[in-house]
C-alpha cells in the first residue's frame, strides 16, 4: 500500500492563499487506510482551515483518485472550486490535474513509500518498486528498500547488533536476511553472489509503463 | 442461555451446578482449540486455580519450611518480582511473615517500591514491622540461587542491600500456559484500567476488557464458589441487550477496511463481517466508548440506538466542556455550577476527535476536555488518547497561527471538583494549559 503523511498545515494554508473556493478531495483507498488523506482528515482540514477567514470549502471522497471512473461523479464539485486540494498520493494529484484542465490541483500530502501498517499508527517501508524482484534470493526481505545503502551482497561495516549505522531505529536488512535464511535452513544461498543489476527496470530507465495487449481494446 | 466454562479447576462442577440453578447451561471445555470450535459470541468464564509458593500458604506450611534452619538464618519473602503481587498473595505473605517473626525467626519481605499504597495494607505492614519483620523496598533486584542459599541484591535507586538466605520464598506467580492459550484465542490482552494488564491477568479477578469474558482466579474463594455466582449471573444476563443501548455501528459502504478500529478497540468489539469486506461491531461487546469513531479515517462509524439528539447551539459561547461520564461529568454538577460554560457528557475522552474539538471551536472561544485520571479509564487509556489528540491539535492550531491555548484538557475524578473548576476557569480566561 502507498503510505503518505500530511504536509505541514502552514504550507497547505499558504498554497491556498490566492483562492476563495477550495475543494478538498480525500481519497478512499491507500491514504484512507494509512490515516493521512481519508474523509476524516479532509473534514478535519476543512474545520481547521475554516476556523478563520471566509473561504468556502467542500469535501469530496472519490473511492480512488487514480482512476477516471471514480472522478466523474465529482466533476461538478471541481467546476465549483477555484482550486483542488488533493489528499491523494502523487498519482491521484497528477491524475486530477490531468483530468481538470485549467484547474489548479495542489497536493495536501507528501507521498512517502510503499509499505505496511505494522501496528496502529506505525508504518514502515518494504518495497521500492525496482522492477526486478530479488526476494526469492534474500529470504523474502528486500535489500533494495530495507538496507539503507541497498546492498546486494551482505551488510556494510556499519551494521552492529542488528541495527543500521544510519539510524539505530532501522533494523539491518542483512541481519534480517541472515536470520531468516538461517531459519529456512538456506544459509548456503549467501554464497551465491548477486551480480550487478541492470537498473533500467527501476527509475533509471525513465518513467515506466506496463502494457497488456490481451486486455487493451485498441492497439496502442 | 449457554455459557462456556474454560479451564480445569477443582470448582468447575460446583460452578456448573450453581449456574444451572439460574437457568444457565454450562459447557465445559479444556483446551483452546475446543474453545475455537465454539460460536464466537458465547460468554466465557475462565476458571483458574492459581498456586502460591507452598511456604507462603499458611502457618503450618511455613513452620514446616523453616524446620531445618538455624535460628540466625534469614527467611526472605520475595514479592513483586515479575508483576506486583495480588492482594490475596500480599495478605498470605504478611500473615506468614508475621507468624514466623512471632516464633522468633528473622524475616525480610522484599517489595517493589512502585507498589500503590493502600491504607489497609500499610496498617498490616506496620503491625508486621512492630513484630520484627524487616521490609525492603526495591526498584531493581538480582537474585542468584546457589547450592544451599540464595543471594539477593536489592537496589532502591540510592542504596543497595545484599541479603543471603537459605530460604527464599519467591511469591511471583507464573502464567499457566493453558489459560494463556485461552486469553490469546479470546484476544483478551492488555487492560490497564484495573482488570487485565500485561502478564498480570492471572492475578486479577472478575471482568476482563471483553464483556463476555470473565476471569475467576479461584485462589481467593476459600472453597466457596457460590459467593461469586449472583454477581456473575447479573453480568451474564446483562450481556443480553436487545438493541436498545448505544453501540457503535459501521457503515459497510464507507468502511475502507483499514483495521484501525479493530486494533484500537479496547473491548475487542470489532470483527470483519461475513464476507470479510468491511468491519462490523459485535454489539454484545461494544461499550460505546467512541474510540473507534474518533479514529476511523473513513468516518464510517457512528453511534446507533440510544443516542440522544443533541440540541444545536447557535450562539457563540465562551466555553465548551466535554466531560467524561465516569469522572468529570459527575463532578461537574458541583464544580461547574457557577461556571459560564456549556457542558456535554461524553462516554470517554477517546471519543473526542480533533474534528469534534475543532468544530466546537467554531462556536466557542475555548474548549476544555475533562477526562479520568491516569489509570482510571474504563476504556483502556481512552484518556491518554485524548491527551495525545489535544497535543496534536494544539500543534496544528499553532501552525495555522491560532492560539493553541483555546484547547485544553484536564484529568480529574468524581470528587476532584476544585481541580475541574480551576481548569474551567483557566480555560474560560483563555489560558488553558495542558
Ligand atoms: S476504522 Fe473505519 S474504515 Fe477502518 S476498518 Fe474500522 S470502520 Fe472500517
XYZ file of C-alpha atoms and ligand atoms in Angstrom:
662
model
C 0.000 0.000 0.000
C 1.067 3.591 -0.616
C 1.930 5.393 2.605
C 1.787 9.158 2.886
C 1.664 11.831 5.538
C 0.037 15.223 5.585
C 2.005 18.320 4.650
C 2.519 20.906 7.380
C -0.649 22.933 7.775
C 1.008 26.305 7.267
C 2.353 25.104 3.945
C -1.114 23.979 2.899
C -2.644 27.257 4.046
C -0.090 29.296 2.104
C -0.634 27.415 -1.140
C -4.355 28.106 -0.868
C -3.955 31.824 -0.219
C -4.969 33.055 -3.630
C -8.204 31.081 -3.852
C -11.691 31.559 -2.435
C -13.413 28.264 -3.123
C -11.479 25.196 -2.097
C -12.420 21.643 -2.927
C -10.726 19.265 -0.507
C -10.578 15.925 -2.279
C -9.928 12.980 0.016
C -9.112 9.602 -1.463
C -10.879 6.476 -0.249
C -8.135 3.901 -0.755
C -4.474 3.798 0.355
C -4.315 7.176 2.049
C -7.520 6.484 3.966
C -6.056 3.243 5.238
C -2.816 4.972 6.271
C -4.826 7.707 8.009
C -3.437 10.624 6.035
C -5.937 11.566 3.357
C -9.297 9.949 4.011
C -12.624 11.619 4.607
C -11.919 12.198 8.261
C -8.657 14.008 7.561
C -10.393 16.074 4.907
C -13.170 17.103 7.294
C -10.606 17.931 9.940
C -8.674 20.094 7.479
C -11.848 21.854 6.439
C -12.691 22.577 10.064
C -9.182 23.816 10.879
C -8.666 25.945 7.792
C -12.176 27.282 8.103
C -11.796 28.462 11.694
C -10.989 31.921 10.404
C -11.465 33.712 7.122
C -14.284 33.486 4.633
C -13.097 30.940 2.141
C -15.655 28.336 1.121
C -14.718 24.669 1.485
C -16.244 21.497 0.143
C -15.144 17.932 0.846
C -15.474 15.020 -1.563
C -14.154 11.478 -1.272
C -13.732 9.531 -4.508
C -13.006 5.866 -3.968
C -9.709 6.380 -5.837
C -8.346 9.491 -7.459
C -6.165 7.421 -9.744
C -8.996 6.053 -11.885
C -11.115 8.247 -14.114
C -14.344 6.353 -13.492
C -14.304 7.349 -9.844
C -13.738 11.008 -10.629
C -16.666 11.579 -12.952
C -19.146 11.925 -10.130
C -17.204 14.912 -8.795
C -16.847 16.932 -11.990
C -19.441 19.453 -10.800
C -17.673 19.986 -7.484
C -14.405 20.604 -9.285
C -16.125 23.100 -11.558
C -17.421 24.967 -8.484
C -13.975 25.275 -6.924
C -11.142 27.699 -7.669
C -8.625 25.131 -6.539
C -8.488 21.452 -5.647
C -6.531 20.422 -2.579
C -5.946 16.758 -3.243
C -5.303 14.473 -0.296
C -4.404 11.595 -2.595
C -0.911 10.264 -3.233
C 1.111 11.873 -6.007
C -0.594 9.612 -8.513
C -4.032 10.923 -7.621
C -2.909 14.544 -7.616
C -1.419 14.230 -11.094
C -4.351 12.343 -12.440
C -6.722 15.029 -11.183
C -4.535 17.740 -12.670
C -4.529 15.949 -15.998
C -8.264 15.489 -15.997
C -9.280 19.003 -14.979
C -7.725 21.333 -17.448
C -7.290 24.872 -16.228
C -7.898 23.911 -12.607
C -5.016 24.126 -10.163
C -4.613 20.919 -8.185
C -2.466 21.194 -5.068
C -1.042 18.297 -3.045
C -2.023 18.083 0.616
C 0.190 15.082 1.317
C 3.774 14.043 0.991
C 3.677 10.632 -0.641
C 6.293 8.603 1.150
C 6.662 4.936 0.334
C 5.192 1.531 -0.343
C 4.905 -0.126 2.996
C 2.947 -1.869 5.637
C 0.969 -0.951 8.695
C 2.858 -2.717 11.466
C 0.611 -1.593 14.251
C -1.961 1.100 14.899
C -0.211 4.328 13.944
C 3.034 2.764 12.652
C 4.079 2.220 9.035
C 7.333 1.003 7.524
C 8.787 0.912 4.034
C 9.003 -2.514 2.391
C 9.399 -2.175 -1.378
C 10.909 0.317 -3.763
C 9.336 -0.936 -6.975
C 12.704 -1.637 -8.582
C 11.105 -3.683 -11.322
C 13.169 -6.829 -10.873
C 12.344 -8.601 -7.655
C 15.086 -10.498 -5.813
C 13.108 -11.548 -2.758
C 13.471 -15.228 -3.601
C 17.228 -14.877 -3.089
C 17.071 -12.938 0.137
C 14.643 -14.872 2.250
C 11.769 -12.505 1.488
C 13.480 -9.384 2.808
C 14.179 -6.615 0.321
C 17.789 -5.400 0.218
C 16.845 -2.518 -2.089
C 14.222 -0.954 0.155
C 15.221 -2.123 3.589
C 19.004 -1.750 3.505
C 19.816 1.943 3.807
C 22.500 1.503 1.158
C 20.630 -1.035 -0.981
C 23.493 -3.505 -0.695
C 23.056 -6.746 -2.548
C 25.726 -8.978 -1.103
C 25.814 -8.709 2.650
C 25.987 -5.916 5.155
C 28.383 -2.990 5.218
C 30.662 -2.234 8.153
C 28.001 -0.037 9.706
C 25.863 -2.938 10.827
C 26.153 -3.604 14.560
C 23.943 -5.521 16.952
C 21.374 -5.946 14.223
C 20.862 -2.244 13.617
C 21.948 0.179 10.926
C 24.515 2.943 11.375
C 22.255 5.356 9.509
C 19.738 5.243 12.354
C 19.574 2.750 15.233
C 15.805 2.508 14.780
C 16.429 0.852 11.397
C 16.942 -2.875 11.556
C 19.896 -4.015 9.439
C 18.267 -5.693 6.424
C 21.227 -8.023 6.023
C 20.946 -9.170 9.630
C 17.271 -9.868 8.952
C 18.155 -11.704 5.754
C 20.755 -13.783 7.571
C 18.361 -14.674 10.398
C 15.601 -15.540 8.006
C 17.772 -17.696 5.738
C 19.092 -19.448 8.795
C 15.592 -20.273 9.973
C 14.792 -21.560 6.473
C 17.953 -23.648 6.505
C 19.121 -21.820 3.392
C 22.254 -20.084 4.620
C 24.136 -21.532 1.662
C 22.300 -19.050 -0.529
C 24.624 -16.423 0.837
C 27.448 -17.997 -1.167
C 25.693 -17.036 -4.399
C 26.844 -13.589 -5.378
C 24.093 -11.436 -6.769
C 25.601 -9.842 -9.889
C 25.407 -6.103 -10.562
C 21.901 -5.137 -11.526
C 20.529 -3.538 -14.638
C 18.741 -0.648 -13.003
C 16.838 0.293 -16.127
C 13.931 -1.730 -14.761
C 13.875 0.758 -11.915
C 13.627 4.555 -12.206
C 16.903 4.738 -14.074
C 15.260 3.655 -17.315
C 12.915 6.642 -17.211
C 9.175 6.574 -16.435
C 7.930 3.024 -16.726
C 4.910 1.617 -18.492
C 3.230 -1.750 -18.464
C 1.002 -2.838 -21.312
C -1.287 -5.816 -21.601
C -2.322 -6.120 -25.237
C -4.629 -9.004 -24.367
C -6.710 -6.640 -22.250
C -6.322 -3.484 -24.337
C -9.255 -2.536 -26.537
C -7.344 -0.790 -29.244
C -3.787 -1.321 -30.199
C -1.714 1.325 -28.527
C -28.524 -19.088 27.967
C -25.348 -21.041 27.246
C -22.021 -20.241 28.869
C -18.599 -21.759 28.383
C -16.510 -22.840 31.351
C -12.909 -22.858 30.183
C -10.074 -24.462 32.089
C -9.639 -27.198 34.613
C -10.499 -26.152 38.098
C -11.482 -28.056 41.179
C -14.538 -25.793 41.249
C -15.807 -26.415 37.706
C -18.513 -28.882 38.682
C -19.752 -26.749 41.590
C -19.989 -23.701 39.393
C -21.797 -25.667 36.725
C -24.480 -26.751 39.182
C -24.781 -23.296 40.679
C -25.259 -21.737 37.236
C -27.812 -24.396 36.323
C -29.948 -23.198 39.242
C -30.171 -19.858 37.456
C -31.092 -21.492 34.176
C -27.663 -21.362 32.514
C -26.339 -24.283 30.587
C -22.594 -24.512 31.106
C -20.365 -26.205 28.536
C -17.013 -27.301 29.955
C -14.017 -27.138 27.707
C -10.389 -27.829 28.430
C -8.326 -26.594 25.537
C -8.077 -23.507 23.398
C -8.845 -25.483 20.252
C -12.133 -26.648 21.764
C -12.838 -23.013 22.521
C -12.088 -22.005 18.938
C -14.622 -24.515 17.669
C -17.453 -22.858 19.605
C -19.536 -19.899 18.352
C -17.598 -16.714 18.999
C -20.160 -14.753 20.900
C -20.837 -17.182 23.747
C -19.974 -15.874 27.203
C -16.802 -17.491 28.501
C -15.790 -17.977 32.105
C -12.145 -18.843 32.565
C -11.608 -20.711 35.791
C -8.120 -20.857 37.138
C -6.763 -22.359 40.342
C -3.699 -20.244 40.933
C -0.897 -21.612 43.007
C 1.199 -19.855 45.594
C 4.599 -20.861 46.950
C 3.853 -23.687 49.429
C 5.745 -21.977 52.243
C 3.553 -18.878 51.965
C 0.338 -20.861 52.010
C -0.272 -20.848 55.767
C 1.329 -21.070 59.206
C 1.717 -24.823 59.186
C 3.392 -24.876 55.830
C 5.704 -22.061 56.881
C 6.557 -23.812 60.135
C 7.477 -26.894 58.163
C 9.596 -24.971 55.699
C 11.785 -23.421 58.399
C 12.240 -26.654 60.333
C 15.853 -27.353 59.408
C 17.023 -23.729 59.582
C 19.290 -22.264 62.215
C 17.844 -19.519 64.437
C 20.084 -16.872 62.882
C 19.088 -17.786 59.307
C 17.132 -15.172 57.421
C 13.868 -16.130 55.688
C 13.113 -13.944 52.651
C 9.734 -13.430 51.029
C 10.347 -12.101 47.560
C 7.324 -10.194 46.248
C 6.533 -8.383 43.003
C 9.483 -9.932 41.178
C 7.782 -10.020 37.792
C 4.495 -8.230 38.462
C 3.001 -6.655 41.529
C 1.519 -9.357 43.750
C -2.243 -9.684 44.087
C -3.908 -8.591 47.347
C -4.508 -12.221 48.111
C -0.833 -13.068 47.969
C 0.051 -9.926 49.902
C -2.195 -10.997 52.733
C -0.893 -14.520 52.770
C 2.680 -13.311 52.843
C 2.065 -10.811 55.616
C 0.273 -13.417 57.720
C 3.036 -15.965 57.304
C 5.807 -13.417 57.832
C 4.100 -12.186 60.977
C 3.767 -15.703 62.243
C 7.423 -16.553 61.595
C 8.542 -13.357 63.328
C 6.390 -14.188 66.323
C 8.182 -17.529 66.652
C 11.467 -15.622 66.693
C 12.566 -16.162 63.127
C 14.441 -13.478 61.225
C 12.153 -12.475 58.369
C 12.533 -9.989 55.493
C 9.884 -9.123 52.923
C 11.076 -7.607 49.662
C 8.595 -5.350 47.866
C 8.836 -3.293 44.736
C 8.917 0.378 45.556
C 6.391 1.325 42.900
C 3.615 -0.526 44.687
C 0.496 1.584 45.145
C -0.168 2.422 48.733
C -3.340 1.230 50.366
C -4.295 2.013 53.960
C -5.291 -1.492 54.992
C -2.058 -2.843 53.573
C 0.015 -0.124 55.232
C -1.607 -0.912 58.574
C -0.620 -4.543 58.245
C 2.887 -3.532 57.276
C 3.086 -1.501 60.466
C 1.918 -4.445 62.583
C 4.395 -6.770 60.957
C 7.198 -4.239 61.417
C 6.367 -3.993 65.130
C 6.665 -7.750 65.394
C 10.133 -7.561 63.855
C 9.619 -8.267 60.158
C 12.019 -6.198 58.035
C 10.708 -4.695 54.822
C 12.982 -3.856 51.953
C 11.690 -1.789 49.049
C 13.483 -2.172 45.761
C 13.463 -0.922 42.192
C 15.877 -3.443 40.785
C 16.756 -6.839 42.018
C 19.286 -9.528 41.226
C 18.600 -12.997 42.559
C 21.254 -15.646 42.442
C 20.432 -19.138 43.637
C 23.413 -21.128 44.812
C 23.643 -24.647 46.210
C 22.150 -24.131 49.624
C 21.453 -20.433 49.698
C 20.171 -17.566 47.632
C 21.927 -14.230 47.368
C 19.698 -11.292 46.673
C 20.895 -7.859 45.763
C 18.179 -5.231 46.040
C 18.649 -1.654 44.865
C 16.177 1.130 45.536
C 17.729 3.799 43.357
C 20.047 5.081 46.075
C 21.150 2.241 48.306
C 21.730 -1.386 47.663
C 21.443 -4.235 50.152
C 22.658 -7.766 49.835
C 20.754 -10.495 51.629
C 21.757 -14.087 51.970
C 19.154 -16.692 52.765
C 18.760 -20.455 52.833
C 15.018 -19.996 52.215
C 13.901 -17.552 49.541
C 10.135 -17.768 49.162
C 9.530 -16.441 45.685
C 5.927 -15.268 45.562
C 5.681 -14.438 41.877
C 3.151 -16.495 40.026
C 3.902 -17.878 36.624
C 1.214 -17.746 33.993
C -0.474 -21.013 33.246
C 0.134 -21.976 29.592
C -3.359 -23.345 29.172
C -5.002 -20.217 30.487
C -2.677 -18.129 28.361
C -3.890 -20.015 25.313
C -7.492 -19.098 26.187
C -6.527 -15.475 26.659
C -4.788 -15.479 23.289
C -7.712 -17.130 21.499
C -10.189 -14.705 23.001
C -7.990 -11.705 22.181
C -8.059 -10.659 25.807
C -4.725 -8.971 26.077
C -3.962 -5.830 27.896
C -6.074 -3.635 30.024
C -4.519 -1.070 32.264
C -7.730 0.140 33.842
C -7.712 -2.342 36.654
C -8.684 -5.640 35.109
C -6.193 -7.366 32.923
C -2.814 -5.889 32.303
C 0.223 -7.330 30.640
C 1.110 -10.602 32.217
C -0.824 -9.792 35.341
C -4.105 -11.190 34.134
C -3.772 -14.328 36.166
C -3.806 -12.406 39.365
C -6.907 -10.355 38.918
C -10.482 -11.240 39.408
C -13.735 -10.758 37.622
C -14.122 -8.800 34.436
C -11.808 -8.639 31.521
C -11.908 -5.975 28.843
C -14.388 -8.098 26.915
C -17.813 -8.014 28.418
C -18.426 -11.663 27.583
C -15.229 -12.968 29.131
C -14.984 -13.393 32.890
C -11.909 -14.453 34.687
C -12.099 -16.203 38.025
C -8.967 -16.949 39.933
C -10.296 -19.423 42.458
C -7.381 -18.798 44.807
C -9.358 -16.078 46.532
C -12.567 -18.033 47.038
C -11.582 -20.137 50.028
C -13.673 -23.036 48.832
C -16.850 -21.039 48.391
C -17.619 -20.658 44.711
C -21.265 -19.807 45.465
C -20.340 -16.345 46.734
C -19.486 -15.132 43.264
C -22.448 -16.629 41.440
C -25.109 -13.906 41.943
C -22.835 -11.151 40.595
C -21.699 -13.396 37.770
C -25.293 -14.157 36.828
C -26.129 -10.437 36.773
C -23.208 -9.782 34.439
C -24.145 -12.654 32.170
C -27.751 -11.522 31.979
C -26.636 -8.005 31.132
C -24.985 -9.363 28.002
C -28.370 -9.987 26.528
C -29.007 -6.500 25.163
C -31.949 -6.293 22.837
C -30.524 -3.482 20.752
C -31.651 -0.517 22.832
C -28.369 0.607 24.167
C -25.981 2.922 22.440
C -23.496 0.932 20.343
C -21.080 1.734 17.543
C -22.213 0.881 14.059
C -20.126 0.642 10.876
C -21.400 1.811 7.513
C -20.040 -1.033 5.419
C -20.204 1.068 2.248
C -17.887 3.674 3.709
C -15.545 1.337 5.581
C -12.079 1.216 4.000
C -11.369 -1.960 5.950
C -8.186 -0.490 7.337
C -8.359 -2.449 10.596
C -7.572 0.631 12.677
C -10.722 0.291 14.760
C -10.064 -3.421 15.156
C -6.610 -2.676 16.501
C -7.515 0.110 18.851
C -10.871 -1.044 20.233
C -10.246 -1.606 23.949
C -13.120 -4.062 24.150
C -12.182 -6.172 21.108
C -15.644 -5.476 19.772
C -14.697 -5.116 16.110
C -14.644 -8.035 13.725
C -14.675 -8.484 9.948
C -18.148 -9.099 8.516
C -19.253 -12.391 6.922
C -17.792 -11.504 3.528
C -14.605 -10.134 5.049
C -15.220 -6.919 3.138
C -15.856 -4.457 5.961
C -15.637 -4.243 9.706
C -18.646 -4.844 11.899
C -19.422 -4.335 15.551
C -20.088 -7.163 17.952
C -22.890 -5.411 19.800
C -22.560 -7.640 22.800
C -19.017 -6.430 23.365
C -19.277 -2.777 22.374
C -19.107 -0.447 25.370
C -19.830 2.663 23.303
C -16.596 4.379 24.325
C -16.373 6.069 20.934
C -12.678 5.430 20.410
C -13.383 3.841 17.019
C -15.474 6.831 15.955
C -12.586 9.111 16.685
C -10.014 7.065 14.775
C -11.964 5.837 11.757
C -10.319 7.525 8.759
C -13.354 6.984 6.569
C -15.875 8.460 9.024
C -17.650 5.145 8.659
C -18.605 4.668 12.302
C -21.497 6.285 14.132
C -23.413 5.511 17.277
C -26.676 3.699 16.804
C -29.511 3.281 19.281
C -29.912 5.246 22.465
C -28.061 8.216 21.012
C -29.672 11.383 22.220
C -30.102 14.030 19.572
C -28.048 16.966 20.695
C -29.532 20.419 20.603
C -27.632 22.594 18.172
C -26.396 25.716 19.827
C -26.388 28.721 17.594
C -24.995 31.447 19.772
C -21.256 31.866 20.085
C -20.428 30.972 23.635
C -17.385 31.294 25.757
C -16.504 27.771 26.784
C -17.425 24.248 25.822
C -16.506 21.473 28.245
C -16.635 17.835 27.247
C -16.785 15.795 30.446
C -16.193 12.071 30.704
C -19.297 10.491 32.199
C -17.195 8.355 34.524
C -15.434 11.200 36.283
C -15.727 14.845 35.335
C -19.404 14.773 34.433
C -20.252 13.515 37.908
C -18.064 16.223 39.416
C -19.422 18.879 37.092
C -22.761 19.440 38.866
C -20.914 20.836 41.828
C -17.724 22.027 40.204
C -19.187 23.862 37.256
C -22.413 25.212 38.780
C -21.064 28.760 38.751
C -19.007 28.498 35.579
C -20.360 30.057 32.417
C -19.877 27.099 30.115
C -21.756 24.581 28.074
C -21.117 21.114 29.497
C -21.539 17.937 27.480
C -21.265 14.403 28.788
C -19.109 12.018 26.762
C -18.611 8.274 27.227
C -14.823 8.526 27.130
C -12.113 11.005 26.185
C -11.196 8.584 23.427
C -14.445 9.555 21.726
C -13.273 13.124 21.220
C -11.542 13.532 17.892
C -9.639 16.553 16.675
C -12.553 17.137 14.339
C -15.038 17.334 17.198
C -12.825 19.757 19.113
C -12.177 21.924 16.077
C -15.856 22.049 15.259
C -16.564 23.137 18.823
C -14.010 25.936 18.369
C -16.233 27.390 15.693
C -18.992 28.061 18.206
C -16.967 28.529 21.358
C -13.981 30.665 22.222
C -12.387 27.839 24.173
C -12.755 24.103 24.534
C -11.866 22.020 27.567
C -11.976 18.238 27.692
C -12.080 16.671 31.154
C -11.136 13.011 31.360
C -10.278 10.450 34.019
C -7.004 10.221 35.923
C -4.212 8.067 34.553
C -5.177 4.538 35.476
C -8.868 5.172 35.953
C -10.035 4.960 32.350
C -12.614 2.233 31.827
C -11.706 2.007 28.171
C -8.019 1.212 28.227
C -6.351 4.595 28.160
C -9.043 6.467 26.252
C -7.994 9.368 28.497
C -4.405 9.172 27.230
C -5.644 9.025 23.657
C -7.457 12.269 24.257
C -4.388 13.919 25.735
C -2.401 12.960 22.638
C -5.195 14.267 20.406
C -5.114 17.565 22.256
C -1.328 17.816 21.911
C -1.512 17.183 18.178
C -4.361 19.610 17.689
C -2.521 22.313 19.623
C 0.467 21.908 17.320
C -1.775 22.127 14.295
C -3.550 25.209 15.597
C -0.225 26.856 16.254
C 0.979 26.070 12.737
C -2.018 27.929 11.404
C -1.341 30.878 13.653
C -4.274 30.294 16.016
C -3.915 30.394 19.772
C -3.263 26.804 20.943
C -4.462 27.701 24.435
C -8.005 27.701 23.126
C -7.911 23.915 23.579
C -7.034 22.283 26.848
C -7.641 19.141 28.812
C -7.624 18.115 32.429
C -7.608 14.807 34.269
C -9.999 14.637 37.209
C -12.007 12.263 39.353
C -15.544 12.267 40.722
C -14.531 14.132 43.850
C -11.899 16.426 42.375
C -14.248 19.354 41.986
C -11.698 22.083 42.679
C -9.363 20.780 40.041
C -12.138 20.762 37.467
C -13.357 24.229 38.466
C -9.856 25.668 38.252
C -9.277 24.131 34.854
C -12.606 25.516 33.645
C -11.836 28.979 34.963
C -8.421 28.944 33.362
C -9.886 27.802 30.069
C -12.570 30.466 30.332
C -9.962 33.153 30.585
C -8.259 31.691 27.540
C -5.373 30.253 29.491
C -5.911 26.517 29.222
C -2.586 24.814 29.723
C -2.312 21.099 29.266
S -11.581 2.242 11.248
Fe -13.281 2.703 9.866
S -12.504 2.280 7.826
Fe -11.092 1.302 9.246
S -11.888 -0.827 9.435
Fe -12.805 0.371 11.089
S -14.766 1.062 10.254
Fe -13.529 0.390 8.513
